[in-house]
């Protein structure tokens, strides 16, 4: 999360020194974590995390005095679909003034549609935001420079949310947003729920099954994405990465047929993903994966992990994955996707609400060709959503 | 006429088996070792080649008929506005998230265009009927183009947007026998109707009055043309998106080898269109691009445009 232009000038004046102090302390305290080599490679990670801490520090200072917090909780307008889902969890009633328009569309939303209906949405224009007059506006990091400048000009405080490529980054985002909203405890509660879901989704046996997450257009996720981490945590390996493919590379249908993975997690549907030729693959299980589970981190991690764990359980223990991949032992191929759908629409807590209970017209989504981490499909959305200013 | 036809059939007989070798996975024809080699051949490459043949034949034949009917070398099957309207139907289904209904929506769009043509210019008889139809078609094309752009700008999310734009470029990627089944019957029916119009088209080359005196019924001819091209183009759009160029170029390429009568050009153009589309699709399959397969519209222009330009150069030197 990058802190962008405008903190409220008056607030700055109030807490300037304290903020600097808190900031330096926070930075010292967490430098080790920030400079992990993996993070450095991610490039965005360090800056994002630093900015996160900045935001935390500022909010921590500007929210004084604590006793009056309930009365002075900042109002928030979210223009970022991934922030929508998090904010709905970490705000008090009345605090979140509007969600992004993505959340109103069940096909694009990462938030539970029933929950999304509780809030109004905006198309993301400056006018709408101004009319709502929030204390904080939250947008994606791809906010158009002209828009960012306009917020600054108009005295609105803009915070941006990046794309979380790991569970750790997602945790930091939740903490930052909860801190912004003045409800750190709610953030911790959400994180605890995510941790519990991840723990419950961990495989009971040790073997990792090669899984291909396949999106329309033959797009596959790279290894430094949230979904790749979730695969690892739920007993799979990223089949595409093992074949040398990177983020948003394409794996054509012919290649899949010539070198089939043990399981295909079809995120969406297009001609290739639902091609009849795939039914000839014995030894390959095909299971649908709601593409909305790929867009965002935050609370979406819970149903995503549950879904992956469910697929992993269906596949059973694999004493010798290589033998399974030959397709000689079990023919698991055909009826599984349907069975999975049916099972998921039963009233499971979150998993059922988010993933497959609605008849999703999934064909409508081809991921962007820009190399965004998967978890940030919605981040791409932000990039595309701003009308030319 | 027989010479180009037999040559084209020979070329197709060579090209079709060779086209089965084109793809992302190399299959050794003598000792296929790749897993699922048979599935790749039978379920991916064969239907694709069949679809290229069907759509190419339809567009080539329809192009030849249209150029004969309008007596204008610039005419192509898209002129009646059927393709853009069919595309609008398809785009609408994509934007609404009903991708499964796409072929149906495209065919409905094509039918709508033909119904609109009937309403606008159906009663026209006399000398200007063809012009009226062409103008009505142009307006339909313009209107549905605008509506398509509108749907694109109203796309619910970037994924739908990207899918629509990619689809509009036309492709035979990942098509199955199901798509062949969608396209083949109506293409065949359309070509049949156009073949029935062929004798009247021959008479039309002598001028509209003469044709009438030879017993040509202009209204019947008009409807044969509209239904024939509508069926062919609608089926093509439903299965593969908008594929231009074939209907315009192929008749020109083949006309010098025929006796110049429209009726003797339809069959060679159908065969030539099939060959051109098959070759273009092979190029698509073999050229891996970062953004996915090469789009067939691009491949067609890459293959066809140089030929066409060379043809124009020769024509120029002949005229000079």
XYZ file of C-alpha atoms in Angstrom:
709
model
C 0.000 0.000 0.000
C 1.471 3.273 -1.018
C 0.576 6.427 0.688
C -0.283 8.924 -1.960
C -0.468 12.671 -1.924
C -2.676 14.156 0.719
C -2.910 13.698 4.341
C -5.226 16.298 5.785
C -2.994 19.322 6.353
C -4.511 20.107 9.728
C -3.871 16.580 10.896
C -0.323 16.813 9.723
C 0.235 19.888 11.761
C -1.266 18.233 14.797
C 0.810 15.144 14.857
C 3.844 15.845 12.757
C 6.574 15.157 15.268
C 4.868 12.268 16.869
C 4.333 10.745 13.487
C 7.975 10.972 12.556
C 8.962 9.336 15.782
C 6.469 6.555 15.453
C 7.478 6.106 11.900
C 11.145 5.682 12.574
C 10.412 3.304 15.410
C 8.130 1.238 13.230
C 10.652 1.165 10.466
C 13.461 0.030 12.733
C 11.257 -2.615 14.207
C 10.286 -4.185 10.971
C 13.195 -3.618 8.671
C 14.260 -7.206 8.833
C 10.975 -8.398 7.501
C 10.930 -5.812 4.788
C 14.280 -6.733 3.401
C 13.725 -10.434 2.976
C 15.317 -11.382 -0.343
C 12.047 -12.675 -1.728
C 10.474 -9.343 -1.071
C 13.268 -7.512 -2.757
C 12.801 -9.575 -5.831
C 9.161 -8.714 -5.876
C 10.184 -5.144 -6.377
C 6.923 -3.585 -5.381
C 6.906 -5.338 -2.053
C 9.322 -3.228 -0.117
C 7.918 0.062 -1.199
C 4.428 -1.105 -0.638
C 5.128 -2.432 2.803
C 7.010 0.701 3.796
C 4.156 2.823 2.669
C 1.808 0.584 4.586
C 3.703 1.270 7.732
C 3.670 4.943 6.932
C -0.062 4.797 6.703
C -0.320 2.883 9.941
C 1.940 5.329 11.648
C -0.014 8.310 10.485
C -3.333 6.865 11.408
C -2.056 5.801 14.749
C -1.152 9.388 15.466
C -4.017 11.172 13.889
C -6.631 9.079 15.612
C -5.835 10.612 18.995
C -7.353 10.933 21.482
C -8.349 7.315 21.734
C -11.299 7.822 23.986
C -13.220 9.645 21.302
C -12.418 7.118 18.614
C -15.904 5.702 18.251
C -17.204 9.160 17.559
C -14.467 10.241 15.211
C -13.971 7.072 13.183
C -13.055 8.228 9.684
C -15.533 7.718 6.886
C -14.221 5.851 3.870
C -15.104 5.542 0.204
C -13.514 2.578 -1.538
C -12.852 2.562 -5.263
C -10.831 -0.626 -5.111
C -12.690 -3.947 -5.311
C -10.105 -5.753 -3.213
C -10.290 -3.077 -0.542
C -14.083 -3.399 -0.616
C -13.974 -6.918 0.746
C -11.478 -6.045 3.459
C -13.153 -2.809 4.491
C -16.526 -4.474 4.821
C -14.894 -6.649 7.477
C -12.936 -4.023 9.368
C -15.286 -1.024 9.517
C -18.099 -0.127 11.859
C -21.587 0.364 10.443
C -21.875 3.760 8.815
C -18.186 4.153 8.358
C -17.922 2.758 4.847
C -19.805 5.184 2.640
C -19.509 3.429 -0.715
C -17.906 0.483 -2.454
C -16.468 0.266 -5.946
C -18.867 -0.569 -8.741
C -17.191 -3.935 -9.238
C -18.689 -5.125 -6.002
C -22.188 -4.525 -7.342
C -21.557 -7.030 -10.125
C -21.588 -10.567 -8.726
C -19.429 -11.664 -11.661
C -16.653 -9.284 -10.777
C -17.003 -8.910 -7.027
C -14.642 -10.426 -4.525
C -17.002 -9.486 -1.738
C -20.012 -11.597 -0.821
C -22.888 -10.191 -2.930
C -25.277 -10.123 0.030
C -22.811 -8.065 1.995
C -22.123 -5.809 -0.963
C -25.793 -4.939 -1.259
C -25.648 -3.275 2.149
C -23.527 -0.494 0.706
C -24.023 1.974 -2.104
C -21.517 1.904 -4.926
C -19.926 4.579 -7.084
C -18.699 4.446 -10.650
C -15.472 5.824 -9.289
C -15.812 9.373 -10.523
C -14.433 12.271 -8.583
C -17.843 13.928 -8.388
C -19.457 10.993 -6.651
C -16.623 10.793 -4.172
C -16.828 14.519 -3.500
C -20.567 14.290 -2.953
C -20.037 11.623 -0.312
C -17.269 13.668 1.275
C -15.379 10.882 3.003
C -12.365 11.338 5.234
C -10.406 8.790 3.236
C -10.609 7.558 -0.356
C -9.081 4.174 -1.132
C -8.091 3.350 -4.671
C -5.715 0.995 -6.454
C -2.105 1.863 -7.068
C -2.935 2.341 -10.725
C -4.944 5.443 -9.988
C -4.633 7.886 -12.860
C -2.181 10.661 -11.994
C -4.729 13.307 -12.912
C -7.215 11.790 -10.489
C -4.659 11.615 -7.713
C -3.778 15.236 -8.326
C -7.444 16.177 -8.251
C -7.915 14.506 -4.875
C -4.997 16.462 -3.570
C -6.371 19.691 -4.986
C -9.756 19.072 -3.449
C -8.335 18.194 -0.072
C -9.340 14.554 -0.005
C -7.008 12.037 1.540
C -6.157 9.286 -0.928
C -4.754 5.936 0.127
C -3.873 3.259 -2.362
C -3.923 -0.487 -2.064
C -1.516 -2.574 -4.093
C -1.744 -6.147 -5.219
C -0.933 -8.678 -2.556
C 1.250 -11.416 -3.983
C 1.585 -13.343 -0.749
C -0.462 -14.110 2.329
C 2.033 -12.065 4.312
C 1.428 -9.012 2.147
C -2.278 -9.527 2.440
C -1.964 -9.573 6.210
C -0.100 -6.272 6.081
C -2.810 -4.787 3.890
C -5.541 -5.862 6.268
C -3.674 -4.378 9.209
C -3.161 -1.137 7.340
C -6.784 -0.816 6.300
C -8.018 -1.740 9.762
C -5.717 0.871 11.200
C -6.972 3.449 8.726
C -10.518 2.607 9.694
C -9.606 2.868 13.352
C -10.504 -0.753 14.090
C -7.236 -2.672 14.439
C -8.945 -5.366 16.448
C -11.304 -6.186 13.612
C -8.329 -6.492 11.309
C -6.654 -8.924 13.685
C -9.872 -10.928 13.894
C -10.011 -11.188 10.115
C -6.373 -12.232 9.985
C -7.056 -14.871 12.606
C -9.904 -16.243 10.504
C -7.660 -16.365 7.451
C -4.957 -18.149 9.433
C -7.480 -20.651 10.719
C -8.764 -21.310 7.207
C -5.241 -21.797 5.920
C -4.421 -24.144 8.772
C -7.572 -26.143 8.096
C -6.736 -26.314 4.409
C -3.257 -27.708 4.917
C -2.927 -31.212 3.485
C -2.877 -34.108 5.868
C -0.465 -36.122 3.761
C 2.810 -34.825 2.521
C 2.698 -35.375 -1.208
C 2.245 -32.324 -3.420
C 0.118 -32.775 -6.508
C 0.962 -30.880 -9.711
C -1.980 -28.603 -10.422
C -2.555 -26.340 -13.370
C -4.530 -23.198 -12.664
C -5.825 -22.413 -16.121
C -7.594 -19.232 -17.021
C -9.384 -18.241 -20.212
C -6.973 -17.645 -23.035
C -4.718 -20.373 -21.657
C -3.266 -17.983 -19.067
C -1.399 -19.503 -16.156
C -0.208 -17.928 -12.892
C 3.451 -17.472 -12.123
C 5.091 -18.709 -8.980
C 5.177 -15.383 -7.160
C 1.448 -14.959 -6.958
C -1.003 -15.431 -4.170
C -2.685 -18.368 -5.863
C 0.694 -20.100 -6.221
C 1.261 -19.692 -2.489
C -2.223 -20.993 -1.772
C -1.529 -23.989 -4.011
C 1.632 -24.710 -2.040
C -0.182 -24.381 1.269
C -2.964 -26.739 0.219
C -0.871 -29.610 -1.060
C -0.326 -28.734 -4.698
C 2.582 -27.606 -6.820
C 2.264 -25.033 -9.561
C 2.389 -27.164 -12.704
C 2.877 -24.185 -14.998
C 5.830 -22.795 -13.067
C 7.457 -26.220 -13.108
C 7.294 -26.049 -16.914
C 9.149 -22.755 -16.871
C 6.101 -20.601 -17.429
C 5.849 -17.252 -15.701
C 3.044 -15.021 -14.596
C 0.332 -14.618 -17.257
C 2.167 -16.830 -19.719
C -0.001 -18.914 -21.963
C -0.263 -22.664 -22.036
C -2.068 -23.739 -25.218
C -4.555 -26.565 -25.246
C -2.304 -28.758 -27.370
C 0.498 -28.558 -24.846
C -1.853 -29.478 -22.033
C -2.991 -32.515 -23.971
C 0.543 -33.556 -24.808
C 1.743 -33.111 -21.227
C -1.289 -33.237 -18.951
C -1.144 -32.210 -15.290
C -2.664 -34.315 -12.528
C -5.379 -31.744 -11.948
C -6.648 -28.794 -13.966
C -8.228 -26.036 -11.941
C -10.241 -24.236 -14.583
C -10.736 -20.637 -13.525
C -13.500 -19.560 -15.824
C -14.476 -21.071 -19.100
C -13.655 -20.446 -22.689
C -13.295 -22.662 -25.698
C -9.986 -24.125 -24.615
C -10.933 -24.688 -20.983
C -14.117 -26.494 -21.880
C -12.910 -28.163 -25.054
C -14.310 -31.670 -25.564
C -10.796 -32.977 -26.223
C -10.034 -32.552 -22.521
C -12.487 -35.287 -21.670
C -10.095 -37.739 -23.320
C -7.548 -37.136 -20.611
C -7.620 -40.074 -18.282
C -5.675 -39.491 -15.126
C -6.357 -35.777 -15.139
C -9.010 -34.369 -12.885
C -10.723 -31.202 -13.934
C -12.195 -29.061 -11.204
C -13.675 -25.601 -11.579
C -12.133 -22.778 -9.582
C -14.219 -19.656 -9.351
C -12.133 -16.954 -11.034
C -13.262 -14.487 -8.393
C -11.094 -16.394 -5.965
C -8.071 -15.253 -7.962
C -8.695 -11.545 -8.028
C -8.055 -10.434 -4.484
C -6.338 -11.366 -1.292
C -7.904 -10.473 2.073
C -11.010 -12.400 3.057
C -11.060 -14.086 -0.348
C -8.153 -16.228 0.829
C -10.587 -18.131 3.052
C -12.898 -19.533 0.345
C -9.944 -19.953 -2.023
C -8.083 -22.100 0.484
C -11.248 -24.016 1.292
C -11.900 -24.723 -2.364
C -8.339 -25.851 -3.019
C -8.403 -28.059 0.047
C -11.667 -29.546 -1.115
C -10.175 -30.416 -4.498
C -7.096 -31.796 -2.772
C -9.239 -34.038 -0.584
C -11.123 -35.305 -3.637
C -7.836 -36.381 -5.139
C -7.002 -38.303 -2.012
C -3.593 -39.207 -0.715
C -0.938 -39.683 -3.345
C 1.811 -42.019 -2.270
C 3.354 -41.824 -5.739
C 2.259 -38.842 -7.758
C 4.258 -39.842 -10.816
C 2.308 -43.041 -11.139
C -0.939 -41.159 -10.849
C 0.059 -38.810 -13.575
C 0.394 -41.697 -15.978
C -3.302 -42.108 -15.605
C -3.019 -45.832 -15.142
C -4.471 -46.170 -11.678
C -7.590 -44.116 -11.277
C -9.729 -42.607 -13.932
C -10.891 -39.557 -12.084
C -11.518 -37.474 -15.087
C -15.103 -37.003 -15.973
C -17.872 -36.221 -13.505
C -15.873 -34.374 -10.908
C -16.455 -30.764 -11.860
C -20.191 -31.169 -11.552
C -19.932 -33.000 -8.309
C -17.755 -30.248 -6.973
C -20.243 -27.625 -7.962
C -23.091 -29.445 -6.293
C -21.157 -29.891 -3.136
C -20.161 -26.296 -2.927
C -23.602 -24.867 -3.218
C -24.538 -26.478 0.084
C -24.540 -24.007 2.937
C -20.890 -23.959 3.741
C -19.962 -20.853 5.677
C -17.956 -18.613 3.390
C -16.920 -20.986 0.727
C -20.436 -21.482 -0.441
C -21.325 -17.880 -0.474
C -18.412 -16.757 -2.486
C -17.563 -19.442 -4.932
C -19.925 -21.514 -6.888
C -23.397 -21.080 -5.569
C -24.429 -18.552 -8.179
C -24.712 -19.552 -11.804
C -21.725 -17.534 -12.818
C -21.507 -16.619 -16.452
C -17.837 -17.205 -16.309
C -17.238 -16.965 -19.982
C -17.226 -13.240 -19.648
C -13.788 -12.999 -18.253
C -10.534 -13.211 -20.026
C -7.763 -11.962 -17.840
C -5.886 -8.924 -18.897
C -2.812 -9.541 -20.891
C -0.806 -7.209 -18.696
C 1.424 -9.181 -16.407
C -0.469 -8.593 -13.201
C -0.168 -11.061 -10.404
C -3.285 -13.150 -10.346
C -4.437 -12.009 -7.034
C -4.642 -8.621 -8.563
C -6.995 -9.210 -11.420
C -8.989 -6.552 -9.778
C -5.967 -4.349 -9.642
C -5.931 -4.559 -13.388
C -9.521 -3.577 -13.165
C -8.544 -0.423 -11.469
C -6.095 0.331 -14.191
C -8.752 -0.049 -16.783
C -11.628 1.427 -14.950
C -10.718 5.049 -14.865
C -12.224 6.783 -17.798
C -9.799 9.037 -19.577
C -9.718 12.164 -17.542
C -12.873 -23.525 -65.629
C -11.986 -27.159 -64.992
C -8.291 -26.434 -64.773
C -8.340 -24.125 -61.754
C -10.911 -26.345 -60.040
C -8.855 -29.501 -60.401
C -5.684 -27.659 -59.452
C -7.344 -26.220 -56.360
C -8.704 -29.609 -55.361
C -5.220 -31.056 -55.757
C -3.762 -28.261 -53.646
C -6.380 -28.842 -50.965
C -5.676 -32.570 -51.023
C -2.057 -31.777 -50.263
C -2.688 -28.952 -47.825
C -5.257 -30.621 -45.596
C -3.039 -33.511 -44.399
C -0.086 -31.167 -44.048
C -2.174 -28.757 -42.008
C -2.666 -31.490 -39.429
C 1.039 -31.229 -38.669
C 0.825 -27.547 -37.821
C 0.486 -26.804 -34.153
C 2.169 -26.029 -30.880
C 3.151 -29.646 -30.327
C 5.251 -31.421 -32.911
C 3.675 -34.747 -33.833
C 5.930 -36.971 -35.851
C 3.598 -38.365 -38.538
C 5.457 -41.649 -38.698
C 5.960 -42.318 -35.035
C 3.858 -40.007 -32.901
C 5.293 -40.072 -29.421
C 3.528 -37.219 -27.709
C 0.878 -38.155 -25.196
C -2.664 -37.892 -26.518
C -1.391 -37.452 -30.062
C -4.571 -38.909 -31.451
C -6.747 -36.607 -29.386
C -4.742 -33.606 -30.527
C -5.190 -34.628 -34.141
C -8.789 -35.725 -34.022
C -10.222 -33.240 -31.572
C -8.150 -30.117 -32.113
C -6.514 -29.968 -35.507
C -9.022 -31.856 -37.624
C -12.072 -29.794 -36.607
C -10.033 -26.676 -37.007
C -9.022 -27.588 -40.524
C -12.597 -28.572 -41.330
C -13.880 -25.273 -40.018
C -11.303 -23.350 -42.045
C -12.434 -25.210 -45.157
C -16.121 -24.595 -44.444
C -15.823 -20.910 -43.627
C -13.245 -20.229 -46.332
C -15.374 -21.919 -48.963
C -18.440 -19.996 -47.860
C -16.733 -16.622 -47.854
C -14.928 -17.212 -51.154
C -18.060 -18.356 -52.930
C -20.177 -15.570 -51.458
C -17.553 -13.017 -52.461
C -17.577 -14.193 -56.054
C -21.368 -14.065 -56.148
C -21.486 -10.601 -54.604
C -18.969 -9.191 -57.059
C -21.008 -10.642 -59.880
C -24.260 -9.365 -58.477
C -23.158 -5.792 -57.827
C -20.866 -5.830 -60.858
C -18.339 -4.128 -58.681
C -14.881 -5.507 -57.916
C -14.954 -3.916 -54.453
C -17.988 -5.880 -53.319
C -17.558 -8.491 -50.623
C -19.907 -10.606 -48.527
C -19.794 -8.080 -45.703
C -21.536 -5.494 -47.832
C -25.054 -6.384 -46.759
C -24.199 -5.564 -43.172
C -24.771 -9.128 -42.049
C -21.321 -9.687 -40.561
C -21.278 -6.624 -38.275
C -24.815 -7.329 -37.105
C -23.978 -10.951 -36.382
C -20.874 -9.746 -34.573
C -22.992 -7.352 -32.548
C -25.184 -10.249 -31.442
C -22.105 -12.204 -30.424
C -20.551 -9.264 -28.588
C -23.785 -8.689 -26.714
C -23.790 -12.296 -25.556
C -20.175 -11.932 -24.383
C -20.901 -8.709 -22.531
C -23.876 -10.267 -20.785
C -21.720 -13.193 -19.765
C -23.630 -15.652 -21.928
C -20.631 -16.894 -23.886
C -22.230 -20.286 -24.355
C -24.990 -18.759 -26.435
C -22.561 -16.935 -28.706
C -23.175 -18.904 -31.929
C -26.909 -18.616 -31.410
C -26.643 -14.895 -30.750
C -24.511 -14.408 -33.846
C -26.975 -16.300 -36.013
C -29.816 -14.289 -34.481
C -27.917 -11.119 -35.336
C -27.491 -12.288 -38.917
C -31.199 -13.104 -39.145
C -32.017 -9.691 -37.707
C -29.885 -8.004 -40.368
C -31.669 -9.906 -43.108
C -35.055 -9.033 -41.613
C -34.048 -5.380 -41.432
C -32.955 -5.488 -45.069
C -36.340 -6.956 -45.964
C -38.128 -4.176 -44.111
C -36.017 -1.403 -45.592
C -35.636 -2.524 -49.157
C -37.781 -5.607 -49.508
C -40.337 -4.120 -51.842
C -37.805 -2.407 -54.009
C -37.930 -3.511 -57.535
C -36.442 -1.957 -60.567
C -33.076 -0.698 -61.421
C -31.964 0.648 -58.094
C -32.823 -2.301 -55.911
C -29.248 -3.526 -55.695
C -27.977 -0.048 -54.829
C -30.705 0.349 -52.245
C -29.741 -2.957 -50.675
C -26.070 -2.125 -50.620
C -26.771 1.250 -49.012
C -29.124 -0.284 -46.469
C -26.433 -2.858 -45.727
C -23.824 -0.151 -45.251
C -26.093 1.641 -42.820
C -26.770 -1.579 -40.936
C -23.035 -2.197 -40.751
C -22.471 1.313 -39.471
C -25.250 1.046 -36.900
C -24.171 -2.315 -35.575
C -20.569 -1.140 -35.516
C -21.619 1.750 -33.313
C -23.696 -0.531 -31.099
C -20.750 -2.916 -30.782
C -18.522 -0.047 -29.690
C -21.195 0.989 -27.223
C -21.328 -2.478 -25.711
C -17.538 -2.521 -25.500
C -17.489 0.780 -23.668
C -20.211 -0.449 -21.312
C -18.444 -3.762 -20.666
C -19.090 -4.809 -17.077
C -15.460 -5.605 -16.343
C -12.065 -5.592 -18.024
C -12.247 -9.332 -18.571
C -15.367 -9.043 -20.683
C -13.770 -6.153 -22.521
C -10.662 -8.103 -23.356
C -12.686 -11.128 -24.415
C -14.843 -9.056 -26.757
C -11.945 -7.283 -28.402
C -10.044 -10.543 -28.888
C -13.100 -12.266 -30.273
C -13.741 -9.495 -32.775
C -10.388 -10.175 -34.408
C -11.572 -13.614 -35.490
C -9.880 -16.895 -34.692
C -10.161 -20.610 -35.178
C -8.306 -21.358 -31.956
C -9.623 -24.244 -29.871
C -12.628 -24.867 -32.075
C -14.248 -28.283 -31.851
C -16.483 -30.436 -34.021
C -19.385 -28.696 -32.361
C -18.404 -25.452 -34.099
C -18.130 -27.282 -37.395
C -21.659 -28.525 -36.848
C -22.800 -24.972 -36.193
C -21.204 -23.567 -39.327
C -21.349 -26.323 -41.923
C -25.100 -26.759 -42.561
C -25.958 -23.110 -43.016
C -22.816 -22.487 -45.058
C -23.734 -25.358 -47.339
C -27.279 -24.090 -47.661
C -26.042 -20.575 -48.378
C -23.639 -21.788 -51.053
C -26.440 -23.813 -52.586
C -28.638 -20.732 -52.811
C -25.792 -18.741 -54.357
C -25.157 -21.505 -56.887
C -28.818 -21.334 -57.856
C -28.406 -17.609 -58.402
C -25.413 -18.165 -60.684
C -27.205 -18.348 -64.057
C -29.065 -15.134 -63.284
C -25.759 -13.507 -62.345
C -24.382 -14.452 -65.757
C -27.350 -12.809 -67.413
C -26.864 -9.751 -65.229
C -23.428 -9.112 -66.724
C -25.264 -8.041 -69.893
C -27.052 -5.313 -67.982
C -30.187 -5.295 -65.874
C -32.612 -4.693 -68.754
C -31.167 -7.480 -70.854
C -31.171 -9.814 -67.905
C -34.827 -9.073 -67.322
C -35.601 -9.759 -70.942
C -33.779 -13.067 -70.549
C -36.237 -14.034 -67.849
C -34.315 -13.080 -64.718
C -36.573 -12.134 -61.846
C -34.648 -9.385 -60.017
C -36.568 -9.742 -56.757
C -35.972 -13.466 -56.610
C -32.311 -12.934 -57.432
C -32.006 -10.320 -54.714
C -33.440 -12.649 -52.122
C -31.279 -15.533 -53.212
C -28.278 -13.256 -52.759
C -29.349 -11.876 -49.384
C -30.280 -15.276 -47.963
C -27.228 -16.966 -49.417
C -24.677 -14.445 -48.168
C -26.567 -14.029 -44.898
C -26.397 -17.738 -44.138
C -22.752 -18.015 -45.123
C -21.572 -14.929 -43.273
C -23.749 -15.550 -40.216
C -22.399 -19.077 -39.867
C -18.833 -17.861 -40.285
C -19.188 -15.166 -37.635
C -20.925 -17.573 -35.265
C -18.079 -20.050 -35.447
C -14.985 -17.909 -35.854
C -15.730 -14.215 -35.498
C -15.333 -11.666 -38.233
C -13.079 -12.881 -41.029
C -12.678 -10.343 -43.778
C -10.489 -10.269 -46.835
C -11.251 -13.773 -48.169
C -14.428 -12.784 -49.977
C -12.821 -9.726 -51.490
C -9.478 -11.125 -52.586
C -10.050 -14.700 -53.644
C -12.376 -13.969 -56.589
C -9.870 -11.444 -57.896
C -7.026 -13.893 -57.616
C -8.944 -16.562 -59.529
C -10.884 -14.556 -62.084
C -8.037 -14.486 -64.667
C -8.078 -18.288 -64.723
C -11.778 -18.555 -65.519
C -13.876 -17.422 -68.439
C -14.869 -14.342 -66.378
C -18.499 -15.403 -65.979
C -19.753 -15.104 -62.389
C -21.199 -18.605 -62.513
C -17.859 -20.142 -63.383
C -16.120 -18.193 -60.624
C -18.211 -19.304 -57.654
C -16.867 -22.846 -57.317
C -13.181 -21.964 -57.825
C -13.567 -19.082 -55.388
C -15.095 -21.399 -52.815
C -12.170 -23.798 -53.182
C -9.671 -20.961 -53.208
C -11.232 -19.416 -50.123
C -11.013 -22.755 -48.333
C -7.351 -23.079 -49.281
C -6.489 -19.513 -48.281
C -8.193 -19.792 -44.905
C -6.555 -23.155 -44.233
C -3.113 -21.769 -45.031
C -3.744 -18.669 -42.956
C -4.851 -20.810 -40.033
C -1.709 -22.922 -40.307
C 0.304 -19.730 -40.071
C -1.673 -18.844 -36.955
C -0.975 -22.213 -35.385
C 2.733 -22.058 -36.112
C 3.448 -18.508 -35.016
C 3.397 -18.279 -31.242
C 2.971 -14.702 -30.104
C 3.273 -13.347 -26.612
C -0.392 -12.394 -26.549
C -1.591 -15.780 -27.745
C -2.062 -17.073 -31.228
C -1.739 -14.877 -34.255
C -5.243 -13.742 -35.194
C -6.537 -15.114 -38.430
C -7.497 -11.702 -39.806
C -3.878 -10.645 -39.454
C -2.609 -13.858 -40.995
C -4.983 -13.481 -43.938
C -3.742 -10.014 -44.685
C -0.141 -11.157 -44.356
C -0.711 -13.920 -46.886
C -3.277 -12.325 -49.163
C -2.303 -8.685 -49.402
C 1.054 -9.209 -51.166
C -0.653 -11.420 -53.757
C -3.333 -8.853 -54.246
C -0.870 -5.997 -54.619
C 1.100 -7.965 -57.162
C -2.091 -8.593 -59.066
C -2.823 -4.879 -59.067
C 0.656 -4.109 -60.327
C 0.204 -6.498 -63.214
C -3.183 -5.021 -64.007
C -1.646 -1.577 -64.061
C 1.044 -2.584 -66.522
C -1.574 -4.243 -68.697
C -3.707 -1.142 -68.693
C -0.818 1.169 -69.446
